[in-house]
Structure formats: structure tokens, C-alpha cells
Short mmCIF file of C-alpha atoms and ligand atoms in Angstrom, two decimals:
data_model
loop_
_atom_site.label_atom_id
_atom_site.label_comp_id
_atom_site.label_asym_id
_atom_site.label_seq_id
_atom_site.Cartn_x
_atom_site.Cartn_y
_atom_site.Cartn_z
CA MET A 1 28.59 13.37 -3.18
CA THR A 2 25.08 12.97 -1.74
CA GLU A 3 22.46 13.82 -4.18
CA THR A 4 19.81 16.36 -3.34
CA PHE A 5 16.40 15.46 -4.82
CA ALA A 6 14.40 18.52 -5.49
CA ASN A 7 10.49 18.98 -5.17
CA TYR A 8 8.77 19.31 -8.44
CA ILE A 9 6.21 22.23 -8.85
CA ASP A 10 4.75 23.42 -11.94
CA GLY A 11 7.13 21.71 -14.16
CA ALA A 12 10.22 22.74 -12.30
CA TRP A 13 12.76 21.16 -10.02
CA VAL A 14 12.55 23.48 -6.90
CA LYS A 15 15.42 23.37 -4.55
CA SER A 16 15.79 24.84 -0.98
CA ALA A 17 18.36 24.84 1.83
CA ALA A 18 16.04 23.09 4.14
CA VAL A 19 16.51 19.35 3.57
CA PHE A 20 16.08 16.16 5.27
CA GLU A 21 18.05 12.83 5.06
CA ASN A 22 17.03 9.43 3.48
CA ARG A 23 19.13 6.86 5.27
CA ASN A 24 19.59 3.16 4.53
CA PRO A 25 17.72 1.18 7.37
CA ALA A 26 19.97 -1.65 6.78
CA ASN A 27 23.05 0.46 7.21
CA THR A 28 22.22 3.77 9.01
CA GLY A 29 25.86 4.76 8.00
CA GLU A 30 24.69 4.98 4.23
CA LEU A 31 22.98 8.16 3.31
CA VAL A 32 20.91 7.40 0.33
CA GLY A 33 20.13 10.88 -0.44
CA CYS A 34 18.86 14.28 0.93
CA PHE A 35 15.31 15.54 0.05
CA VAL A 36 14.15 19.08 -0.01
CA LYS A 37 11.92 19.85 2.98
CA GLY A 38 8.58 21.17 1.50
CA GLN A 39 6.72 23.81 3.41
CA ALA A 40 3.10 24.58 3.44
CA GLN A 41 3.52 27.34 0.89
CA ASP A 42 5.21 24.80 -1.46
CA VAL A 43 1.94 22.81 -1.30
CA GLU A 44 -0.18 25.83 -2.05
CA GLU A 45 1.96 26.60 -5.04
CA ALA A 46 1.53 23.19 -6.11
CA ALA A 47 -2.09 23.08 -5.88
CA ALA A 48 -2.06 26.37 -7.73
CA ALA A 49 -0.03 25.02 -10.38
CA ALA A 50 -2.20 21.82 -10.68
CA ALA A 51 -5.46 23.95 -10.90
CA ALA A 52 -3.64 26.12 -13.83
CA ALA A 53 -2.86 22.74 -15.59
CA LEU A 54 -6.26 21.39 -15.44
CA PRO A 55 -7.93 22.86 -18.34
CA GLY A 56 -5.18 21.59 -20.79
CA TRP A 57 -4.74 18.14 -19.28
CA SER A 58 -8.35 17.33 -18.62
CA THR A 59 -9.21 18.28 -22.43
CA MET A 60 -6.25 16.30 -23.92
CA SER A 61 -7.72 13.03 -25.39
CA GLY A 62 -7.44 9.86 -23.33
CA PRO A 63 -5.09 8.33 -25.71
CA ALA A 64 -2.94 11.08 -25.80
CA ARG A 65 -2.80 11.05 -21.86
CA GLY A 66 -2.11 7.49 -22.26
CA ASN A 67 0.88 7.89 -24.59
CA ILE A 68 2.68 9.94 -22.00
CA LEU A 69 2.06 7.19 -19.21
CA TYR A 70 3.42 4.51 -21.79
CA ARG A 71 6.46 6.69 -22.20
CA ALA A 72 7.04 7.14 -18.39
CA ALA A 73 6.59 3.28 -17.95
CA ASP A 74 9.38 2.83 -20.72
CA ILE A 75 11.66 5.17 -18.85
CA LEU A 76 11.26 3.37 -15.54
CA ASP A 77 11.74 0.11 -17.52
CA LYS A 78 15.12 1.32 -18.81
CA ARG A 79 16.24 2.13 -15.39
CA PHE A 80 14.73 -0.83 -13.79
CA GLU A 81 17.86 -2.05 -11.89
CA GLN A 82 18.58 1.31 -10.55
CA VAL A 83 15.25 2.14 -9.44
CA ALA A 84 14.78 -1.45 -7.66
CA ALA A 85 18.23 -0.82 -5.86
CA ASP A 86 17.23 2.63 -4.75
CA MET A 87 14.07 1.08 -3.04
CA THR A 88 16.04 -1.59 -1.13
CA ARG A 89 18.28 1.03 -0.16
CA GLU A 90 15.73 3.48 1.27
CA GLU A 91 13.05 0.92 2.57
CA GLY A 92 15.10 -2.13 3.33
CA LYS A 93 12.95 -4.74 1.52
CA THR A 94 15.18 -7.25 -0.45
CA LEU A 95 16.28 -6.64 -3.83
CA PRO A 96 14.01 -9.40 -5.46
CA GLU A 97 11.11 -7.85 -3.46
CA ALA A 98 11.91 -4.11 -4.73
CA LYS A 99 12.37 -5.47 -8.37
CA GLY A 100 8.79 -7.22 -8.14
CA GLU A 101 7.34 -3.95 -6.99
CA VAL A 102 9.07 -1.85 -9.62
CA ARG A 103 7.68 -4.15 -12.08
CA ARG A 104 4.30 -3.78 -10.70
CA SER A 105 4.56 0.06 -11.00
CA ILE A 106 5.53 -0.20 -14.54
CA ASN A 107 2.74 -2.56 -15.25
CA ILE A 108 0.36 -0.25 -13.47
CA LEU A 109 1.39 2.77 -15.55
CA ARG A 110 0.77 0.52 -18.66
CA TYR A 111 -2.36 -0.70 -17.45
CA PHE A 112 -3.94 2.65 -17.03
CA ALA A 113 -2.30 4.17 -20.19
CA GLY A 114 -4.57 1.70 -21.82
CA GLU A 115 -7.51 2.79 -19.83
CA GLY A 116 -7.03 6.20 -21.73
CA SER A 117 -8.14 4.44 -24.85
CA ARG A 118 -11.17 2.88 -23.25
CA MET A 119 -12.55 5.31 -20.56
CA PRO A 120 -15.82 3.30 -20.20
CA GLY A 121 -18.83 5.39 -19.90
CA MET A 122 -22.33 4.12 -20.13
CA LEU A 123 -24.74 3.60 -22.99
CA VAL A 124 -28.25 2.38 -22.34
CA PRO A 125 -31.49 2.27 -24.33
CA SER A 126 -33.95 5.09 -23.35
CA GLU A 127 -37.65 4.38 -22.50
CA ARG A 128 -38.53 7.36 -24.70
CA ASP A 129 -38.86 7.29 -28.59
CA ARG A 130 -35.98 8.76 -30.29
CA VAL A 131 -33.73 9.86 -27.33
CA HIS A 132 -30.26 8.72 -27.05
CA MET A 133 -28.82 8.57 -23.46
CA PHE A 134 -25.19 7.95 -22.23
CA ALA A 135 -22.99 8.92 -19.47
CA LEU A 136 -19.51 10.11 -19.97
CA ARG A 137 -16.70 10.13 -17.55
CA LYS A 138 -15.13 13.43 -16.47
CA PRO A 139 -12.18 14.33 -14.15
CA ILE A 140 -12.75 15.53 -10.57
CA GLY A 141 -10.09 18.17 -10.77
CA VAL A 142 -7.00 18.60 -8.42
CA VAL A 143 -6.35 15.65 -6.44
CA GLY A 144 -4.10 15.17 -3.38
CA LEU A 145 -2.15 11.86 -3.22
CA ILE A 146 -0.55 11.08 0.33
CA THR A 147 1.39 7.65 0.32
CA PRO A 148 3.25 5.46 2.90
CA TRP A 149 6.77 4.05 2.96
CA ASN A 150 6.02 0.19 2.65
CA PHE A 151 5.09 0.37 -0.86
CA PRO A 152 7.06 3.42 -1.93
CA SER A 153 6.75 2.77 -5.69
CA ALA A 154 3.50 0.79 -6.22
CA ILE A 155 1.25 2.83 -4.03
CA PRO A 156 2.27 6.13 -5.58
CA ALA A 157 1.79 4.49 -9.00
CA TRP A 158 -1.43 3.21 -8.41
CA LYS A 159 -2.79 6.46 -7.19
CA LEU A 160 -0.87 8.55 -9.82
CA ALA A 161 -1.79 6.40 -12.93
CA PRO A 162 -5.51 6.46 -12.76
CA ALA A 163 -5.76 9.93 -11.37
CA LEU A 164 -3.74 11.38 -14.51
CA ILE A 165 -5.56 9.01 -17.16
CA CYS A 166 -9.07 10.24 -15.96
CA GLY A 167 -7.72 13.77 -16.68
CA ASN A 168 -6.93 15.18 -13.08
CA THR A 169 -3.94 16.95 -12.08
CA VAL A 170 -2.24 15.96 -8.76
CA VAL A 171 -0.07 17.05 -5.78
CA LEU A 172 1.84 13.83 -4.40
CA LYS A 173 3.13 13.94 -0.83
CA PRO A 174 5.34 10.78 -0.48
CA ALA A 175 6.30 9.21 3.00
CA SER A 176 9.30 10.89 4.63
CA ALA A 177 10.99 7.29 5.25
CA ALA A 178 11.13 6.32 1.46
CA PRO A 179 10.44 9.33 -0.83
CA LEU A 180 13.09 8.29 -3.65
CA SER A 181 10.97 5.62 -5.40
CA ALA A 182 8.19 8.02 -5.84
CA TRP A 183 10.31 10.68 -6.97
CA ARG A 184 11.79 8.09 -9.65
CA ILE A 185 8.38 7.89 -11.08
CA VAL A 186 7.97 11.55 -11.12
CA GLU A 187 11.26 11.96 -13.06
CA ALA A 188 10.03 9.31 -15.52
CA LEU A 189 6.66 11.52 -15.97
CA HIS A 190 8.71 14.68 -16.38
CA GLU A 191 10.94 13.08 -18.97
CA ALA A 192 7.99 11.45 -20.64
CA GLY A 193 6.87 15.06 -21.38
CA ILE A 194 4.02 15.50 -18.95
CA PRO A 195 2.90 19.28 -19.30
CA LYS A 196 3.81 21.61 -16.50
CA GLY A 197 1.60 21.54 -13.40
CA VAL A 198 0.01 18.36 -14.28
CA VAL A 199 2.17 16.36 -11.76
CA ASN A 200 3.61 18.09 -8.61
CA PHE A 201 5.73 16.30 -5.88
CA VAL A 202 6.22 17.73 -2.47
CA ALA A 203 8.25 15.97 -0.04
CA GLY A 204 8.35 17.07 3.72
CA SER A 205 6.87 16.25 7.01
CA GLY A 206 3.33 14.89 6.88
CA GLY A 207 2.19 16.74 10.04
CA GLU A 208 3.04 20.14 8.29
CA LEU A 209 2.11 19.53 4.72
CA GLY A 210 -0.98 17.47 5.48
CA GLN A 211 -2.99 20.41 6.69
CA ALA A 212 -1.69 22.55 3.86
CA LEU A 213 -2.74 19.92 1.33
CA VAL A 214 -6.27 19.21 2.70
CA GLY A 215 -6.81 23.09 3.21
CA ALA A 216 -5.66 23.88 -0.36
CA LYS A 217 -8.40 25.89 -2.06
CA PRO A 218 -8.20 24.16 -5.59
CA LEU A 219 -8.33 20.48 -3.90
CA LYS A 220 -11.31 18.61 -4.94
CA ALA A 221 -10.15 15.03 -3.49
CA VAL A 222 -7.72 13.15 -1.55
CA SER A 223 -6.45 9.56 -1.67
CA PHE A 224 -4.52 8.31 1.26
CA THR A 225 -2.80 5.29 2.26
CA GLY A 226 -1.35 4.83 5.76
CA SER A 227 -2.26 4.51 9.37
CA CYS A 228 -5.78 4.56 10.80
CA GLU A 229 -4.89 7.53 13.04
CA ILE A 230 -3.73 9.89 10.06
CA GLY A 231 -6.64 8.74 7.99
CA ASN A 232 -9.22 9.40 10.37
CA TRP A 233 -8.07 12.77 10.92
CA LEU A 234 -8.01 13.47 7.28
CA HIS A 235 -11.48 12.33 6.98
CA ALA A 236 -12.68 14.73 9.62
CA GLU A 237 -10.73 17.72 7.86
CA ALA A 238 -12.00 16.65 4.29
CA SER A 239 -15.52 16.38 5.29
CA LYS A 240 -15.66 19.98 6.38
CA ARG A 241 -14.94 20.89 2.86
CA ARG A 242 -16.96 18.22 1.22
CA LEU A 243 -13.77 16.74 -0.37
CA ARG A 244 -13.97 13.13 -1.86
CA ILE A 245 -11.93 10.97 0.05
CA GLN A 246 -10.42 7.51 -0.25
CA LEU A 247 -8.62 5.86 2.68
CA GLU A 248 -6.54 2.84 2.83
CA MET A 249 -5.40 2.03 6.33
CA GLY A 250 -4.28 -0.59 8.84
CA GLY A 251 -5.15 -4.15 9.03
CA LYS A 252 -4.78 -7.28 11.47
CA ASN A 253 -5.12 -9.96 8.98
CA PRO A 254 -6.02 -13.58 9.78
CA THR A 255 -4.85 -16.85 8.00
CA ILE A 256 -7.01 -19.71 8.88
CA VAL A 257 -5.43 -23.02 8.65
CA LEU A 258 -7.83 -25.92 8.64
CA ALA A 259 -6.82 -29.45 9.61
CA ASP A 260 -7.46 -30.61 6.01
CA ALA A 261 -5.13 -28.06 4.42
CA ASP A 262 -2.07 -29.10 2.33
CA PHE A 263 0.11 -28.89 5.20
CA THR A 264 3.55 -27.85 3.97
CA SER A 265 2.09 -25.22 1.75
CA ALA A 266 -0.07 -23.84 4.55
CA VAL A 267 3.32 -23.42 6.71
CA GLU A 268 4.93 -21.73 3.77
CA ASN A 269 2.18 -19.32 3.07
CA VAL A 270 1.88 -18.40 6.88
CA VAL A 271 5.65 -17.80 6.93
CA ASN A 272 5.91 -15.89 3.74
CA ALA A 273 2.96 -13.67 4.65
CA SER A 274 3.88 -12.78 8.11
CA PHE A 275 7.49 -12.09 7.67
CA PHE A 276 8.33 -11.29 4.07
CA SER A 277 8.88 -7.48 3.55
CA THR A 278 9.66 -7.79 7.23
CA GLY A 279 6.01 -7.96 7.94
CA GLN A 280 5.42 -4.42 6.74
CA LYS A 281 2.84 -5.23 4.10
CA CYS A 282 -0.44 -3.90 5.06
CA THR A 283 -1.85 -7.36 3.81
CA ALA A 284 0.71 -9.33 5.81
CA THR A 285 -0.85 -12.10 8.03
CA SER A 286 -0.14 -11.22 11.92
CA ARG A 287 -3.02 -13.79 13.37
CA ALA A 288 -2.60 -17.57 12.19
CA ILE A 289 -5.82 -19.20 13.29
CA VAL A 290 -5.27 -22.93 13.44
CA GLU A 291 -7.75 -25.78 13.96
CA ASP A 292 -7.08 -27.84 17.04
CA ALA A 293 -6.49 -31.04 15.27
CA ILE A 294 -3.00 -29.87 13.81
CA TYR A 295 -2.25 -27.09 16.08
CA ASP A 296 0.93 -28.48 17.91
CA ARG A 297 2.20 -29.87 14.62
CA PHE A 298 1.56 -26.59 12.69
CA VAL A 299 3.31 -24.51 15.44
CA ALA A 300 6.18 -26.62 15.52
CA ALA A 301 6.70 -26.52 11.68
CA VAL A 302 6.15 -22.59 11.61
CA VAL A 303 8.76 -22.21 14.40
CA GLU A 304 11.26 -24.64 12.60
CA ARG A 305 10.85 -22.70 9.24
CA THR A 306 10.74 -19.09 10.77
CA ARG A 307 14.17 -20.16 12.54
CA ARG A 308 15.86 -20.79 9.08
CA LEU A 309 14.79 -17.42 7.74
CA LYS A 310 17.84 -15.35 6.69
CA VAL A 311 17.77 -11.72 8.03
CA GLY A 312 20.18 -8.98 6.71
CA ASN A 313 20.72 -6.36 4.16
CA GLY A 314 18.29 -6.92 1.48
CA MET A 315 21.13 -6.17 -1.24
CA GLU A 316 22.76 -9.26 -0.43
CA PRO A 317 21.82 -12.53 -2.29
CA GLY A 318 19.90 -15.07 -0.09
CA ILE A 319 18.72 -12.61 2.19
CA GLU A 320 14.94 -13.20 2.96
CA ILE A 321 14.06 -10.67 5.60
CA GLY A 322 15.33 -6.97 5.67
CA PRO A 323 15.26 -4.44 8.66
CA CYS A 324 12.35 -2.27 9.89
CA VAL A 325 11.98 0.79 7.88
CA ASP A 326 13.19 3.00 10.80
CA GLN A 327 14.08 3.47 14.35
CA ALA A 328 10.53 4.32 15.18
CA GLN A 329 9.13 1.37 13.64
CA MET A 330 11.71 -0.94 15.20
CA GLU A 331 10.92 0.41 18.71
CA THR A 332 7.16 0.07 17.92
CA VAL A 333 7.72 -3.73 17.04
CA LEU A 334 9.96 -4.36 20.13
CA ARG A 335 7.36 -2.76 22.33
CA TYR A 336 4.71 -5.01 21.16
CA VAL A 337 6.97 -7.96 21.69
CA GLU A 338 7.26 -6.89 25.32
CA ILE A 339 3.55 -6.61 25.76
CA GLY A 340 3.20 -10.16 23.97
CA ARG A 341 5.63 -11.47 26.66
CA LYS A 342 3.73 -10.17 29.46
CA GLU A 343 0.32 -11.35 28.17
CA ALA A 344 1.10 -14.54 25.93
CA GLY A 345 4.25 -15.69 27.47
CA GLU A 346 7.88 -16.10 25.90
CA PRO A 347 7.81 -15.99 22.04
CA LEU A 348 8.88 -19.56 20.56
CA CYS A 349 11.30 -18.02 18.37
CA GLY A 350 12.81 -14.59 17.86
CA GLY A 351 11.81 -11.61 20.29
CA SER A 352 14.93 -9.46 20.01
CA ARG A 353 16.72 -6.88 18.24
CA LEU A 354 19.67 -8.38 15.93
CA THR A 355 22.91 -6.62 16.66
CA GLU A 356 25.55 -9.09 15.54
CA GLY A 357 28.37 -7.70 13.27
CA ALA A 358 26.93 -5.65 10.45
CA LEU A 359 23.50 -5.92 11.62
CA ALA A 360 24.21 -3.50 14.49
CA LYS A 361 24.08 -0.71 11.95
CA GLY A 362 20.55 -1.62 10.90
CA TYR A 363 17.15 -1.69 12.34
CA PHE A 364 16.88 -5.70 12.30
CA VAL A 365 14.36 -7.45 14.43
CA GLU A 366 14.26 -11.21 14.56
CA PRO A 367 11.02 -13.02 13.25
CA THR A 368 9.00 -13.61 16.11
CA VAL A 369 6.49 -16.20 16.77
CA PHE A 370 3.89 -16.27 19.73
CA ALA A 371 1.75 -19.09 20.25
CA ASP A 372 -1.41 -19.76 22.30
CA VAL A 373 -2.32 -16.07 21.95
CA LEU A 374 -5.81 -15.35 23.00
CA GLU A 375 -8.35 -12.95 21.28
CA GLU A 376 -8.06 -10.52 24.12
CA HIS A 377 -4.24 -10.10 24.00
CA THR A 378 -2.95 -6.89 22.57
CA ILE A 379 -0.89 -8.68 19.91
CA ALA A 380 -4.01 -10.25 18.63
CA ARG A 381 -5.94 -6.83 18.30
CA GLU A 382 -3.68 -4.32 17.49
CA GLU A 383 -1.55 -3.71 14.12
CA ILE A 384 2.14 -3.90 14.87
CA PHE A 385 3.38 -3.89 11.15
CA GLY A 386 6.52 -5.93 11.76
CA PRO A 387 7.80 -9.39 11.83
CA VAL A 388 5.64 -10.88 14.49
CA LEU A 389 3.10 -13.67 14.24
CA ALA A 390 0.47 -14.36 16.79
CA ILE A 391 -0.76 -17.98 16.60
CA MET A 392 -4.13 -18.78 17.85
CA ARG A 393 -5.93 -21.98 18.56
CA ALA A 394 -9.45 -22.65 17.10
CA ALA A 395 -11.74 -25.51 17.97
CA ASP A 396 -13.00 -25.94 14.53
CA PHE A 397 -13.99 -24.09 11.29
CA GLU A 398 -16.78 -22.03 12.98
CA ASP A 399 -14.51 -21.13 15.83
CA ALA A 400 -11.76 -20.05 13.34
CA MET A 401 -14.44 -17.82 11.30
CA ARG A 402 -15.67 -16.17 14.62
CA ILE A 403 -12.07 -15.38 15.67
CA ALA A 404 -11.11 -14.18 12.37
CA ASN A 405 -14.05 -11.76 12.08
CA ASN A 406 -14.03 -10.66 15.60
CA ILE A 407 -11.90 -7.48 14.92
CA PRO A 408 -12.54 -3.92 13.72
CA PHE A 409 -10.11 -4.33 10.89
CA GLY A 410 -11.08 -5.80 7.42
CA LEU A 411 -8.03 -5.71 5.05
CA SER A 412 -6.96 -9.02 3.90
CA SER A 413 -7.77 -12.46 5.20
CA SER A 414 -6.76 -15.79 4.15
CA ILE A 415 -7.84 -19.56 4.30
CA GLN A 416 -5.86 -22.67 3.82
CA THR A 417 -7.96 -25.57 3.08
CA THR A 418 -8.53 -28.50 0.55
CA SER A 419 -12.46 -28.37 1.12
CA LEU A 420 -14.47 -26.81 -1.60
CA SER A 421 -17.60 -26.11 0.53
CA ARG A 422 -15.64 -24.67 3.37
CA THR A 423 -13.71 -22.43 0.94
CA PHE A 424 -17.09 -21.10 -0.27
CA GLU A 425 -18.45 -20.58 3.14
CA TYR A 426 -15.24 -18.58 3.96
CA ILE A 427 -15.50 -16.45 0.90
CA TYR A 428 -19.11 -15.38 1.65
CA ARG A 429 -18.63 -14.99 5.42
CA ALA A 430 -15.09 -13.38 5.94
CA GLU A 431 -15.10 -9.84 6.64
CA ALA A 432 -12.43 -8.42 4.69
CA GLY A 433 -11.98 -6.67 1.35
CA LEU A 434 -9.15 -9.07 -0.07
CA LEU A 435 -9.24 -12.65 0.21
CA THR A 436 -6.89 -15.62 -0.64
CA VAL A 437 -7.37 -19.36 -0.70
CA ASN A 438 -4.06 -21.60 -0.42
CA LEU A 439 -1.82 -18.39 -1.01
CA PRO A 440 -0.18 -16.21 1.52
CA SER A 441 -2.64 -13.36 2.52
CA ALA A 442 -0.16 -10.76 0.92
CA GLY A 443 0.45 -10.59 -2.74
CA VAL A 444 -1.79 -8.70 -4.74
CA GLU A 445 -2.24 -7.77 -8.49
CA TYR A 446 -3.19 -4.60 -10.17
CA GLN A 447 -5.88 -5.86 -12.26
CA LEU A 448 -8.60 -6.07 -9.78
CA PRO A 449 -10.00 -3.92 -7.30
CA PHE A 450 -7.85 -3.50 -4.04
CA GLY A 451 -8.86 -2.20 -0.58
CA GLY A 452 -10.41 -3.27 2.78
CA SER A 453 -13.53 -3.16 4.70
CA LYS A 454 -14.69 -2.12 8.24
CA ASP A 455 -12.39 0.21 9.86
CA SER A 456 -9.51 -0.60 7.27
CA SER A 457 -10.85 1.32 4.45
CA PHE A 458 -13.17 4.12 3.31
CA GLY A 459 -14.37 5.24 -0.05
CA PRO A 460 -14.20 3.43 -3.46
CA LYS A 461 -11.49 0.77 -4.27
CA GLU A 462 -8.17 1.21 -5.84
CA GLN A 463 -6.62 -0.44 -8.65
CA GLY A 464 -8.28 -2.31 -11.69
CA PRO A 465 -11.16 -0.85 -13.40
CA ALA A 466 -12.71 0.17 -9.94
CA ALA A 467 -9.85 2.84 -9.73
CA LEU A 468 -11.65 5.00 -12.13
CA GLU A 469 -14.76 5.35 -10.03
CA PHE A 470 -12.75 7.46 -7.53
CA TYR A 471 -10.86 9.59 -10.04
CA SER A 472 -13.79 10.35 -12.23
CA ASP A 473 -17.36 11.49 -12.28
CA TYR A 474 -20.31 11.01 -14.43
CA LYS A 475 -22.06 13.55 -16.97
CA THR A 476 -25.29 12.05 -18.08
CA VAL A 477 -26.65 13.30 -21.36
CA TYR A 478 -30.15 12.76 -22.84
CA LEU A 479 -30.42 13.77 -26.47
CA LYS A 480 -33.63 13.90 -28.44
CA TYR A 481 -32.86 13.22 -32.34
P1 NAP B 1 1.43 7.08 8.27
O1 NAP B 1 2.30 7.52 9.24
O2 NAP B 1 -0.09 7.39 8.34
O3 NAP B 1 1.82 8.01 7.14
C1 NAP B 1 1.33 7.79 5.84
C2 NAP B 1 1.63 9.16 5.00
O4 NAP B 1 0.71 9.91 5.72
C3 NAP B 1 2.90 9.48 4.95
O5 NAP B 1 3.09 10.25 3.79
C4 NAP B 1 2.96 10.75 6.01
O6 NAP B 1 4.06 11.61 6.00
C5 NAP B 1 1.58 11.14 6.06
N1 NAP B 1 1.25 11.99 7.29
C6 NAP B 1 1.67 11.96 8.25
N2 NAP B 1 0.97 12.78 9.20
C7 NAP B 1 0.07 13.53 8.26
C8 NAP B 1 -0.84 14.42 8.56
N3 NAP B 1 -1.10 15.00 9.72
N4 NAP B 1 -1.58 14.68 7.53
C9 NAP B 1 -1.39 14.28 6.25
N5 NAP B 1 -0.46 13.37 5.97
C10 NAP B 1 0.06 12.87 7.19
O7 NAP B 1 1.59 5.69 7.79
P2 NAP B 1 2.90 4.81 7.52
O8 NAP B 1 3.62 4.61 8.88
O9 NAP B 1 3.56 5.59 6.40
O10 NAP B 1 2.45 3.51 6.86
C11 NAP B 1 2.03 2.42 7.49
C12 NAP B 1 0.44 2.17 7.80
O11 NAP B 1 0.03 2.35 6.31
C13 NAP B 1 0.00 0.90 8.46
O12 NAP B 1 -0.84 1.14 9.17
C14 NAP B 1 -0.41 0.13 7.04
O13 NAP B 1 -1.17 -0.94 7.61
C15 NAP B 1 -0.84 1.26 6.30
N6 NAP B 1 -1.01 0.80 4.90
C16 NAP B 1 -2.14 0.23 4.53
C17 NAP B 1 -2.22 -0.07 3.19
C18 NAP B 1 -3.45 -0.35 2.58
O14 NAP B 1 -3.67 -0.30 1.36
N7 NAP B 1 -4.69 -0.35 3.46
C19 NAP B 1 -1.05 -0.14 2.38
C20 NAP B 1 0.04 0.34 2.85
C21 NAP B 1 0.19 0.61 4.19
P3 NAP B 1 5.34 11.38 6.86
O15 NAP B 1 6.06 10.14 6.25
O16 NAP B 1 6.08 12.66 6.47
O17 NAP B 1 4.98 11.38 8.05
#
């Protein structure tokens, strides 16, 4: 029997006859579950419950709040295999990738649980005699969290955990394409004994719930990860009410490959960053900018490696690339491939939907490589969010830097080189919030700040110690003794 997953409002699981389906993108015949389709009124009730819970939660000690997060992490850990399998079935990423993500969510909960015992404020010497001055952190209040489908567990975790440990209460709106992974975290928090109203979960259409959330009276802040289009709209709405806002949005991430790079690992890193998780990581490489001296050899090696990638249902062992998350995303990818064909010529590999045998039941697209892509081509400028790589030729390091930075986005960026001085030139001049050197452009950890620059992001960074800046405020005290 298909399970129906309820919304979670004021500590209670709230059912309704109105539901939407969560289907496996690798096999659309498989129904993963049904989710209650929240309405604007549910968001209002959730925000009211969060406001009512705020005085109790915000005055609980940080270590006590941390203990609840530790317990939730332990509960998720016990269900590790099931939660990872749920993710593969709802989002399509491979089971090893899903396991990596669930492990990360558990680590994030534990990391921020520990912050409850630190909650660093400031203590500095005064210029005045016998004056003691310090700044305390305090929560900001009720926070709305809106998350995308591509990291359906880690992104909810990296918003929920710092928000909660700082003493805020929250309303979480997960992506409709993959709500189960976020629901599992909320279930764990519930079982861990989080007081009623502190966490609220309302699934349903972003278009309908977004307006209600950003308009909910008790709301003080919104943290959003998703597309630029929705992020920019939310920013405009939030500004009308002077809500604090944090936006993590799209990218068009470059990997520069210099002639002095370790050739084999550069090929592996570019293929990994472009195609793993089906190219649906916000930090994925979509432009490989390759120095002229090795260009032809590099293109040939990337195409050869890409052709060997195993595409299929991520639950099966040995599969490296899963499906696009849904039909709309697959159609977007195929539309960009057609645009690429017209502008840059036939791709050197891939370029079609895969429909052989069981693949016909899913949204599979061949990993696709275009070469000789120019800066003005659409596939070099717009985010595709799928398994499509544009390879571009650069005359030299300076030309590669210019091409890499000549774009409105600034999320992640990578360089493959053995030159120390070019590495540092790159680090200081690359216009992106996340840089990697001799690694794939994707693959971040939770202990350091995460977020982009330019049009990719707005507001304080997420993760690591920096996450506390968005979810707390300072109260500064001057005390004469
Ligand atoms: P999206 O369409 O913008 O959706 C993101 C979230 O916003 C979903 O929960 C969605 O709900 C909700 N939403 C939709 N319309 C809304 C509205 N009018 N008001 C408020 N919320 C609304 O993005 P996506 O397709 O899920 O994710 C892909 C995008 O996310 C890509 O651009 C990717 O680069 C970006 N991303 C960025 C980062 C980063 O850290 N920079 C990380 C991951 C992903 P529904 O699902 O119900 O529509």
C-alpha cells in the first residue's frame, strides 16, 4: 500500500485528502509515496505555531537544544540504509551518492548540535575603566526555509540545524519533486523530542505556498536555495517587509584545465564534476576551459571516459549516472542540447534521451559533450542543470581566467594545474564563492562557509561557523562594575 506522508504542524502530523505523488524518476511506474498537498492556510498555521513555540525554544539552553539535534542525528543514523534508499528512489541519484548525502546530513546535525555548547559571542576589552563589554547571540525568530530537490536531505539539514541551534523556530517547505528526504529529518526531530511548534513541515506547490510563507506575519527571515528566477522574486517580496533573506541560486561553473595539469586526474575530475549526480549539483562543472596546448588530447580523453559512464537506475550496483529528476527537467536538458547542436554543432558524444529496455520508464539522458563551444553560445552562458558539458578553448592561462570570470554567475570554480603561482593567481582572481584546485568543482564539506558570489547568491553564507551569522543577531552589552 502506498504510504501518505502528512505535514507536520504544531507537533502533530496533519493529514488531508489533497495529496500529490512522489514518483521514482528512474522508473515512473514506482510510486515512492504520496504527500499531503499543503495550502496557504497550513503555512499560516505553521507560522503561528512557530511563533507560539519561540519563547520556550529560544530560552532553552544551547546545550539542551544541541542534545535534541544529537538524538535526531542518532535516529537518522539507525535508519541510514532506508533513508538513503528513499533518496535514490525519489531523486534518482545513485545509492552510493545518496548514502554520502545522508551521512553528510547526520554530520551536519552533529556539528551544529555542538555549536549549541559554544554559541560564540564576543568579549573585548573596553577603553573605559571598569567597563565590561561583550556581545551575546540571540535568535532572530520564525524563519522560513525553502529547499530544492537536488540535495533533498543535506540542504534541509544545513538550514534546519543552524536555525534551530540558534534558538529560532522554523517552517520548512521542501521541493515537491523530492520531499521525502526532508520529511525523514523532520520525523527524526519529532522522535528526538523537539517541542511542538519548533519545527513545522508543509509540502506542496512552491507557487502557492511561497506567497503565503513570505507573507506570514510572524516570519522574520527566509533562507532559500533554488533557481535565480524564484530567488529574485522572493527577494523582492521579502524586501517589502524587510525580512532578512539568504539566497543560494544557480551557477555556470567553470573548470580551467592548464597544459601543466596532471592529465589523467584532470580528465577524471572534469567528468566527475560534469556528470555525477546527473549534472544536477549546483556546483557541477558545465564549462571546461582548456588550454590550447592540450585541447585536442583532452577533448578526446573526456569523450572516451564519458562514453564509458554507466547510466541507469541508481539502486543497481555499478551505475554511475541516474536519471533527470523529472520530465520537466529532462525536457529542459534536451531543449538545451538542441540549442547546442544549432550553435556549436553535433555533440561529440551523447545528445539523446535513453529509452532502451527499462530505461524507457525513466528520465534518462546520455551524458553529452560539446566541444569548440564559444562564449556567446547559449550552452556556455545559461544553467542547464543536467549531464551536458561545454568544452571551450583558451589560448593560455590569462585567456582561461577571462573566460571563466566573464559570466554573471559565481557559485563554484575549479582549476587543474601543477603550477603553484598560477594556483594562487587563480585563487585571488577567480570570481566564485567556492574554489577547488585539482579536485572536481563539486564536493563540499559542512565545516566551512558555503555559498556563491555575483548573481548566484545573496546574503550571508551557509554552513560552517558562518551559518550562525544568518540565523542569529547580536545583543551588545556595556557593563560598569
Ligand atoms: P526552484 O524551482 O527555484 O525551486 C526551489 C524551491 O522553491 C522548491 O521548494 C520550490 O517548490 C520552491 N518554489 C517554487 N516557486 C516558488 C515561489 N513562487 N515562492 C517560493 N518558493 C517557490 O529550483 P529547483 O528546480 O528545485 O532547483 C534547481 C535550482 O536550484 C538550480 O538553479 C540550482 O543551481 C539551484 N541550486 C542552488 C544551490 C546553491 O547552493 N547555490 C544548491 C542547490 C540547487 P516546488 O518544488 O513545489 O516548485
